[in-house]
XYZ file of C-alpha atoms in Angstrom:
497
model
C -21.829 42.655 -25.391
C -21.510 41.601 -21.757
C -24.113 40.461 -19.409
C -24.395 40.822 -15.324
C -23.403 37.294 -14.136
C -21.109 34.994 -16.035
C -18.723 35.860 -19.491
C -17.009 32.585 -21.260
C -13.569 33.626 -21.924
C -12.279 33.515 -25.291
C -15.494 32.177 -27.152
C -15.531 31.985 -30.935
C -18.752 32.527 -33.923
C -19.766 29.970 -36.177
C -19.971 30.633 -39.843
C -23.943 29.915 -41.181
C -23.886 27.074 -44.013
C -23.820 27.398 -47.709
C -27.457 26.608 -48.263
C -28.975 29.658 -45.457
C -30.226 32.664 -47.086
C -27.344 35.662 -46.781
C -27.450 38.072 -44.167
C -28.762 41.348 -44.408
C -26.712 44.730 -43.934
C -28.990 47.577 -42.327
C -26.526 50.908 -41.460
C -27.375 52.566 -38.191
C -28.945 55.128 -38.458
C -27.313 58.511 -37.884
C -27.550 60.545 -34.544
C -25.746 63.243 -33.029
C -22.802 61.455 -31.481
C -19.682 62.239 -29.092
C -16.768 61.187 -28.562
C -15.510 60.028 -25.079
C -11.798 58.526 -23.965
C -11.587 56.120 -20.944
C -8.811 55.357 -19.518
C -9.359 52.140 -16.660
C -6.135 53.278 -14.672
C -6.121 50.343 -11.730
C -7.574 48.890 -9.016
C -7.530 48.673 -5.081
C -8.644 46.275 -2.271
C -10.372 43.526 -4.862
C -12.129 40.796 -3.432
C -10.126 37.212 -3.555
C -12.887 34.912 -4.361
C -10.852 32.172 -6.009
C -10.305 30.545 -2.711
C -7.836 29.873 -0.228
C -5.614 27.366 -2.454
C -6.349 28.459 -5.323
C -4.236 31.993 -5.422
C -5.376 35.257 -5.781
C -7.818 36.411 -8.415
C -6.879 37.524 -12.276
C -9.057 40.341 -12.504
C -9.848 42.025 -16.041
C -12.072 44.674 -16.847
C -15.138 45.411 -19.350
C -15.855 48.932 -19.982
C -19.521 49.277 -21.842
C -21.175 52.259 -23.264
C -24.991 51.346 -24.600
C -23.870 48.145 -26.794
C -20.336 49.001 -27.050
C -17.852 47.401 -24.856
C -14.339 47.108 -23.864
C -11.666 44.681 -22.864
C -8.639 45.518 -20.503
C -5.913 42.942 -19.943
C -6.086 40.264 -17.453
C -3.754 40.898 -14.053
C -2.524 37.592 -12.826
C -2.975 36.914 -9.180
C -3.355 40.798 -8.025
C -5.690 42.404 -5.302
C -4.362 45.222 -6.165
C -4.170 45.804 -10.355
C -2.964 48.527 -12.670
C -4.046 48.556 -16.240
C -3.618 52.046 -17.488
C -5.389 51.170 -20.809
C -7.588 53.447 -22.648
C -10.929 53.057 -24.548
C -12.729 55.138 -27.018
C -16.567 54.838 -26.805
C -19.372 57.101 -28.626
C -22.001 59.421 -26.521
C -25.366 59.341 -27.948
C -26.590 61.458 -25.433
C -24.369 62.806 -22.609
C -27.593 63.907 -20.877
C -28.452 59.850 -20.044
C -25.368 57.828 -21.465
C -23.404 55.615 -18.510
C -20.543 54.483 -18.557
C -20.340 50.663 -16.736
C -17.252 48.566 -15.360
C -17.974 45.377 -14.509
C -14.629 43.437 -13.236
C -14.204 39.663 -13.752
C -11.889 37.331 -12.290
C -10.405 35.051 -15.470
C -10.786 31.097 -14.459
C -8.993 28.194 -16.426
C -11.185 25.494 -17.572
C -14.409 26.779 -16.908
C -16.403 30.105 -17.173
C -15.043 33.235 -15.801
C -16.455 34.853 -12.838
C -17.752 38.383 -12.173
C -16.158 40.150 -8.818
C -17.710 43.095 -9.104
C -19.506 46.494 -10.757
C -19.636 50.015 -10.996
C -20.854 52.938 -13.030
C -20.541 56.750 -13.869
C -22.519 59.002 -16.066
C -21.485 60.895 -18.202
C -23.366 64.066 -17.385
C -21.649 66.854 -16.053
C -18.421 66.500 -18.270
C -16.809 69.370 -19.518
C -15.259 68.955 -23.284
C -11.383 68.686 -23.402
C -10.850 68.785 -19.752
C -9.316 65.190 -18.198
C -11.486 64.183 -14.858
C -10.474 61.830 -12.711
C -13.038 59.339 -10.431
C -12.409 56.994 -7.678
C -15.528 54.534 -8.035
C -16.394 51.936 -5.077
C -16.621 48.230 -6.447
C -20.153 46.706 -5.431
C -20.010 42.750 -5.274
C -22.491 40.501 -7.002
C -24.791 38.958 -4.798
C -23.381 40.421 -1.592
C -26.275 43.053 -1.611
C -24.291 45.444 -2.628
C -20.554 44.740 -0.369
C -18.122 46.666 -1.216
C -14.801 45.097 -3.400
C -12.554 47.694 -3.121
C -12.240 50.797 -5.406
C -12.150 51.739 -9.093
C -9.718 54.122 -10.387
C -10.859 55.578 -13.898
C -10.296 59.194 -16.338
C -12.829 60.330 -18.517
C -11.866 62.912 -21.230
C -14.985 64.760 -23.143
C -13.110 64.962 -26.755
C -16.035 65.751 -29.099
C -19.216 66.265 -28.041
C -19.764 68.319 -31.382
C -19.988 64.908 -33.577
C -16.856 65.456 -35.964
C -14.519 62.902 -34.296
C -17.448 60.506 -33.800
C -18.546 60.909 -36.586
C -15.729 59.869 -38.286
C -15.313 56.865 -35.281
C -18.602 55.986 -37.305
C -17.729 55.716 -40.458
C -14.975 53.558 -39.605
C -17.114 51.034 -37.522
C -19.412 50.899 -40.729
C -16.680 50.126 -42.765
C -15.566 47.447 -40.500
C -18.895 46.644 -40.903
C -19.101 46.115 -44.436
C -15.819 44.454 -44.291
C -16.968 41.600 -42.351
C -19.955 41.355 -44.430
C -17.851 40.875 -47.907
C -15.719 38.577 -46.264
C -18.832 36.494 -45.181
C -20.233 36.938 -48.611
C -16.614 35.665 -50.039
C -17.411 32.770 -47.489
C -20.664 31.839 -48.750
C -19.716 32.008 -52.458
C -17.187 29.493 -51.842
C -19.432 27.491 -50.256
C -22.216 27.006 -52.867
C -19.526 26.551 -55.870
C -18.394 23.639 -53.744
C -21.870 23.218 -53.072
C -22.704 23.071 -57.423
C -19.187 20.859 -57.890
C -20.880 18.402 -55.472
C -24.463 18.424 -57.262
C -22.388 17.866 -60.816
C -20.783 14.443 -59.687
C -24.208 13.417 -58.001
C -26.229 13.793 -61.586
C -23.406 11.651 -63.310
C -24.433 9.514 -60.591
C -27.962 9.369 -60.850
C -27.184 8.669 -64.532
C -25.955 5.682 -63.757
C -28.567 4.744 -61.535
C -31.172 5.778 -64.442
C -29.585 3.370 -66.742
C -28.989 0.890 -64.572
C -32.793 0.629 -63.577
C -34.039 0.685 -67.494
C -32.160 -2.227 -67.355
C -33.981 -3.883 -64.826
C -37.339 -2.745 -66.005
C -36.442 -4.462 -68.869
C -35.750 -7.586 -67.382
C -38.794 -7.360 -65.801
C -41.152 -7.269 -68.645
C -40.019 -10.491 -69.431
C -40.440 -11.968 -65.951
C -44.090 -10.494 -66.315
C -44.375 -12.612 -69.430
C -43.370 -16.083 -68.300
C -45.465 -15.041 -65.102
C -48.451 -15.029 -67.242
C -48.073 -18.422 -68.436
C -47.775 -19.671 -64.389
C -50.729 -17.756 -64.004
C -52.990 -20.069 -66.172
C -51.590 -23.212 -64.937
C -51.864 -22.160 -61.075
C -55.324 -21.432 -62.266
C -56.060 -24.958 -63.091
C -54.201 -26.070 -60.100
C -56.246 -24.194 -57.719
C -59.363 -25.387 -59.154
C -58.191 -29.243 -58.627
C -56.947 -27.593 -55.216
C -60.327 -26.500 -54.365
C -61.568 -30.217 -54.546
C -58.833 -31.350 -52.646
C -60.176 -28.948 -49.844
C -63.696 -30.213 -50.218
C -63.185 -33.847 -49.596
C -60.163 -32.799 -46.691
C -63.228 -30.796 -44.940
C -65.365 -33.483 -45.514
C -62.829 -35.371 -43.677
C -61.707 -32.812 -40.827
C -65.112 -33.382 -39.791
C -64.888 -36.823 -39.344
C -61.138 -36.154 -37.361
C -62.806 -33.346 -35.054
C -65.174 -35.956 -33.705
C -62.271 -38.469 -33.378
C -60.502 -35.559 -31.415
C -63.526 -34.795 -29.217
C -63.746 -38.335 -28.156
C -60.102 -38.730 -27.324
C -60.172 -35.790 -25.325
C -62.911 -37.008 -23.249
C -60.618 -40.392 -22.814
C -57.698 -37.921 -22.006
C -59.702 -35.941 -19.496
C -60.427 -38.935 -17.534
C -56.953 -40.714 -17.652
C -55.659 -37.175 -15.943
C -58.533 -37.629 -13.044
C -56.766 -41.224 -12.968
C -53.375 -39.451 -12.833
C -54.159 -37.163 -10.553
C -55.118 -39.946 -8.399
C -52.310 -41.893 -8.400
C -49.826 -38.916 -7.805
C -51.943 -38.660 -4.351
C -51.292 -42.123 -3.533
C -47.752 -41.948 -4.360
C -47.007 -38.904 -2.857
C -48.682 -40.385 0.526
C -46.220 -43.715 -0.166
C -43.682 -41.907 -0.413
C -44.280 -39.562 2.947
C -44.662 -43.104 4.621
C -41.471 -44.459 3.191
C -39.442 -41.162 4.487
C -41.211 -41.514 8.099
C -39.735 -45.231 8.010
C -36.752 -44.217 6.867
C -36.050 -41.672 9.389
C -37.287 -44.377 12.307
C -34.836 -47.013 10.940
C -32.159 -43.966 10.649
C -32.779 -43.108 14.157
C -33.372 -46.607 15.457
C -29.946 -47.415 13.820
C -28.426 -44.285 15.702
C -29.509 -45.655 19.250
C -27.907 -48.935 18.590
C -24.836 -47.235 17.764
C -25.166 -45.344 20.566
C -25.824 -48.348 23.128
C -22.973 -50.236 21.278
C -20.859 -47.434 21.773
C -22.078 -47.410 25.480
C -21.771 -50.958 26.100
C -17.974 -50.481 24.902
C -16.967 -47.960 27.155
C -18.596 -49.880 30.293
C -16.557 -52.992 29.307
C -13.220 -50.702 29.341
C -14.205 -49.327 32.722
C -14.539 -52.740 34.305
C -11.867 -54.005 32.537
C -10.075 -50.778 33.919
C -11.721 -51.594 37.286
C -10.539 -54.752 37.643
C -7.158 -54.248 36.823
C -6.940 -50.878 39.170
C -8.485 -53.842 42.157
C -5.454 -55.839 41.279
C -3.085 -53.705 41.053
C -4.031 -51.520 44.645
C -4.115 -55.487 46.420
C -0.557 -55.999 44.888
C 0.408 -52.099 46.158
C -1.573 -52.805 49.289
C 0.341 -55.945 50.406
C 3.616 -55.090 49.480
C 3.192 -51.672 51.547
C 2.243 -53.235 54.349
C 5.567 -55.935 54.328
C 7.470 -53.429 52.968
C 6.453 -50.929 55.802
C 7.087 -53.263 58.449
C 10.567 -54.064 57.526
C 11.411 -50.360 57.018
C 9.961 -49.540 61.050
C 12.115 -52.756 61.841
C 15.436 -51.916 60.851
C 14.469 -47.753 61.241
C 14.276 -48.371 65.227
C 17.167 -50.865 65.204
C 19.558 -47.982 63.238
C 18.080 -45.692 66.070
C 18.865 -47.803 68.952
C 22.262 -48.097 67.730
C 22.672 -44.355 67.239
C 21.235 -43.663 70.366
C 23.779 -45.397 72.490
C 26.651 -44.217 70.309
C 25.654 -40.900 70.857
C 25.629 -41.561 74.812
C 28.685 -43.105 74.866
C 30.304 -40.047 73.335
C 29.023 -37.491 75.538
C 30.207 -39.332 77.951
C 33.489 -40.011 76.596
C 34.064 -36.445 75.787
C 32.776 -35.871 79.457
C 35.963 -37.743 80.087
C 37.728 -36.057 78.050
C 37.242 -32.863 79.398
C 37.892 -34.030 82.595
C 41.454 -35.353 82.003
C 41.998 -31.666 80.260
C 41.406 -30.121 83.395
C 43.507 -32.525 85.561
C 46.399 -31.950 82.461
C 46.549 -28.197 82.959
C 46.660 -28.383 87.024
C 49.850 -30.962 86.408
C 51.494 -29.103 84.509
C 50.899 -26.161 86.555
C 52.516 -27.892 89.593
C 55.394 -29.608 87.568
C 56.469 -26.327 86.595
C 57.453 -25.577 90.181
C 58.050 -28.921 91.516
C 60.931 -29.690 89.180
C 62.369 -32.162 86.279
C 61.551 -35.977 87.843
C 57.676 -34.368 88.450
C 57.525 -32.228 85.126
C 58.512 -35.877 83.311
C 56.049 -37.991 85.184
C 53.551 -35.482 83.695
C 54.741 -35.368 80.435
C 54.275 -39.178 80.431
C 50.370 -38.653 81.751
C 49.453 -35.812 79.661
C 50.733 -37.475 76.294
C 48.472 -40.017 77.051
C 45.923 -38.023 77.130
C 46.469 -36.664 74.200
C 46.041 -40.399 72.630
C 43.133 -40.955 74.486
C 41.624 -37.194 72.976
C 42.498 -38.749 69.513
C 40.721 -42.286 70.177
C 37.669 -40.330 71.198
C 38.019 -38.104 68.328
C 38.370 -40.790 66.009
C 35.010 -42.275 67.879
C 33.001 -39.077 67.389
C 33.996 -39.260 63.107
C 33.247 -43.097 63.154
C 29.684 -42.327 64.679
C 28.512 -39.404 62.490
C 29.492 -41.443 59.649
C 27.109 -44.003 61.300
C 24.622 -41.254 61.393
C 24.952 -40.287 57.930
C 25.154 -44.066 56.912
C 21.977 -44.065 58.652
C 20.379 -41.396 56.452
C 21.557 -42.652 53.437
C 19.997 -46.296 54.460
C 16.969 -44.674 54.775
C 16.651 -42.925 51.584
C 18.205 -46.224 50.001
C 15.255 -47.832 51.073
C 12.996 -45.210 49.994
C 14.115 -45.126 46.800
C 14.135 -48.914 46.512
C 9.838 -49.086 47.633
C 9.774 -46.452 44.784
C 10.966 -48.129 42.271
C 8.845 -51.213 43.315
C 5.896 -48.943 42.956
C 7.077 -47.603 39.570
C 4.907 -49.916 37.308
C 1.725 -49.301 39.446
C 2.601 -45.365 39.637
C 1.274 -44.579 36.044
C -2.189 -46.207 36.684
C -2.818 -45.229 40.363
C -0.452 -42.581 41.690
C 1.034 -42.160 45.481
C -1.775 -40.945 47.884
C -1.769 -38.506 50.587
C -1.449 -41.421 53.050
C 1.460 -43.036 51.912
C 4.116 -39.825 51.054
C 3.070 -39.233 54.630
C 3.918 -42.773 55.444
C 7.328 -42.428 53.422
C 8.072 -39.342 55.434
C 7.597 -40.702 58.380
C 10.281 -43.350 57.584
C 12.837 -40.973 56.667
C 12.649 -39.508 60.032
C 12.393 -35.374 61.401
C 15.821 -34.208 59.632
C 15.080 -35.441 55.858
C 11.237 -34.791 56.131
C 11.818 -31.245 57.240
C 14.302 -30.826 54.443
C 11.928 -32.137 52.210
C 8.782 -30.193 53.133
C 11.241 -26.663 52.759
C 12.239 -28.033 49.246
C 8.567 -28.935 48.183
C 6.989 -25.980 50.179
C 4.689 -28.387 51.849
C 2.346 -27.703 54.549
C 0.171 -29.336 56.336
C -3.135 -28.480 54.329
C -1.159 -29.378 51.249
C 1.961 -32.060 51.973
C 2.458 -32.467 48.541
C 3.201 -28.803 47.980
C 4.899 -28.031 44.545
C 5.068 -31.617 43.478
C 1.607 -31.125 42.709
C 0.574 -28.749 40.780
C -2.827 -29.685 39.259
C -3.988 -30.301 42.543
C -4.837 -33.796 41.816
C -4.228 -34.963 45.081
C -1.666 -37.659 43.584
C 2.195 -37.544 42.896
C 4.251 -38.862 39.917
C 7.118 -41.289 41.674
C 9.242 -40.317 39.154
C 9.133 -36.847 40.273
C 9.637 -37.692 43.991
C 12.707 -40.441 43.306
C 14.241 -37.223 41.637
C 13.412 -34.955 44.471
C 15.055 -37.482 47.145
C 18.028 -38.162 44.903
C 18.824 -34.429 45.114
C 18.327 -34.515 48.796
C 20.307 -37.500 49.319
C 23.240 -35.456 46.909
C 22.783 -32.586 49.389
């Protein structure tokens, strides 16, 4: 029979063992009975309720009448089945009888689920004539939601009891069927059940022999017991005066044992004393450790100290040296560079008078040339070759002071390049003091000045200098100190350019 809520799909019965008492067979009694066809013709608008990924549901139906029921097929993945399968069930009493559908959804792996219900009586049918119903599906637990609608046809047959009767019989015979068949099944089971009682009395048998055997053996053990018994006797009365004098002398021992625990009792007070006295030893012995630790700590540290302010003065001393040694060549080295700086101007100076003046000259005789020649053109050959002979040398004299201007910029630009000469030669006097105490402020300025406007203009647009910061670019941790090395490669580009 079926039951409102879940139905395992495809269960099995178990068979009772040999050794429980057979079943009894009580026929039903007889009533008046009917017969009644259903026919479960399909299904529309059934509720999906195996999910959104899961497909649609396999609905099945179970048609029951009392404690009859029904199976149809199952319809795989349908909201919309058709069975058209039909049932006979008996009416006991078509005054009360109802019929009831109940549709389940078939699951794999686990119990099948119930979609939904519904019923009709069975009142009101007339005999031989084919009705048809439309029944609304109510949900379980959804207070009574709808699930669509039920499609079934009931057909009255024989509400006279012939044809049921006979339906009946036929169940009671099925009846009695499956009772012989489990009586069969029983029988078999107790002669296996006698076959296995046979070979367990041969065994016992065995046992039974086996264990005369033993009693046997036994007896005799019990005899030459006997004889142990006697002597143990005598034994335990030479025993028993053993244990006399051994209490006599237990005594004696307990008092022994009561004095040494007395002695033991006070060498633990002693004990106990000296662990205090150690223990304070050796808390004094770790607070002098840790002073000699730390004592020994400070005079690494002061050592370690006294180190570093013996590589400062050393350090100290040698920077002193060295800055006297920079300071005194600077200042002879300085004075010879203004020396021979203001003599190379001089000199360039008054060749740089002398040829304005000479082009002056020059531009004079030019003039003079072009009126000549203007009036030899008209005064004829003798005064057009008397010109000639003045205007060529002009011409010479135009080269001479040409030649003068190119021998005096190359004094100009040997000039520069005796400048930067000399720079570059104070540099590389200054190279071994360079990695200890760097070029100041002061003396780049110094060097600049030496080199005169032109260079130290070109050399302040190279570096970016300005006047907060002369050293520009050359210095870019803003030290306030150049590398030499940097600035003998700076000038040697300039002095390239």
């Amino acid at each position: 029979s079926s039951h409102f809520g879940s139905r395992q799909h495809g269960s099995s019965c178990c068979v009772a063992c040999s050794c429980a008492p057979l079943m009894s067979f009580n026929p039903p009694k007889r009533v008046a009975p009917g017969l009644l066809k259903v026919k479960v013709v399909s299904a529309k608008g059934v509720a999906d309720i195996d999910g959104l990924f899961a497909g649609l549901s396999d609905p099945y139906v179970v048609v029951s009448l009392r404690a009859l029921s029904k199976q149809t097929k199952v319809v795989r993945d349908s909201t919309n089945p058709v069975w058209n399968e039909s049932f006979d069930l008996h009416v006991h009493d078509p005054t009360t009888d109802v019929v009831t559908f109940l549709m389940w959804d078939q699951e794999t792996g686990r119990q099948d689920t119930i979609i939904a219900a519904a019923s009709v009586s069975v009142n009101g049918l007339r005999q031989g004539e084919n009705q048809n119903f439309d029944l609304q599906l109510c949900r379980s637990g959804s207070e009574g939601e709808s699930s669509g609608f039920l499609t079934v046809e009931l057909l009255a047959v024989d509400f006279s009891g012939l044809d049921a009767e006979v339906m009946r019989l036929s169940e009671l015979g099925n009846a009695l069927e499956e009772t012989a068949a489990q009586l069969k099944k029983t029988e078999a089971d107790l002669r296996a059940d006698v076959a296995s009682l046979g070979t367990e009395v041969g065994e016992l048998k065995k046992v039974e022999s086996s264990l005369k055997e033993e009693v046997s053996q036994l007896k005799e053990v019990e005899l030459q017991l006997n004889g142990s018994v006697a002597e143990l006797k005598k034994t335990e009365g030479a025993l028993r005066a053993d244990v006399e004098t051994l209490g006599t002398e237990l005594g004696e021992l307990k008092k022994v044992e009561s004095s040494l625990r007395d002695e033991v009792s006070q060498l633990k007070e002693v004990e106990q004393q000296l662990t205090g006295t150690v223990s304070q030893l050796n808390e004094v012995e770790s607070g002098l450790r840790d002073e000699v630790s730390n004592l020994k700590d400070v005079e690494g540290k002061l050592n370690e100290e006294v180190a570093q302010l013996k590589d400062v003065q050393g350090k100290l001393e040698t920077n002193v040296g060295d800055l006297g040694k920079k300071l005194t060549l600077m200042s002879t080295t300085v004075d010879e560079l203004v020396k021979t700086r203001d003599l190379l101007d001089a000199q360039v100076d008054k060749l740089d008078e002398q040829n304005q003046q000479l082009h002056a000259h020059l531009s004079d005789l030019k003039s003079i040339e072009e009126g000549m020649q203007a009036i030899a053109a008209q005064a004829g050959e003798d005064y057009g070759a008397f010109v000639k002979q003045l205007t060529s040398q002009i011409s010479r004299n135009e080269k001479l002071l040409s030649d003068f201007s190119g021998e005096n910029a190359k004094l100009k630009e040997n000039r520069r390049q005796q400048q930067v000469n000399m720079l570059l030669q104070m540099s590389s006097g200054f190279a071994q003091w360079d990695h200890k105490v760097g070029l100041s402020l002061e003396e780049f300025s110094q060097y600049m000045n030496l080199l005169g406007p032109a260079i130290e203009a070109k050399i302040k647009g190279k570096i970016g200098g300005t006047e907060e910061n002369i050293f520009g670019s050359l210095d870019a941790d803003k030290s306030g100190t150049l590398n030499l090395a940097e600035l003998r490669k700076m000038l040697e580009e300039v002095t390239a350019e």
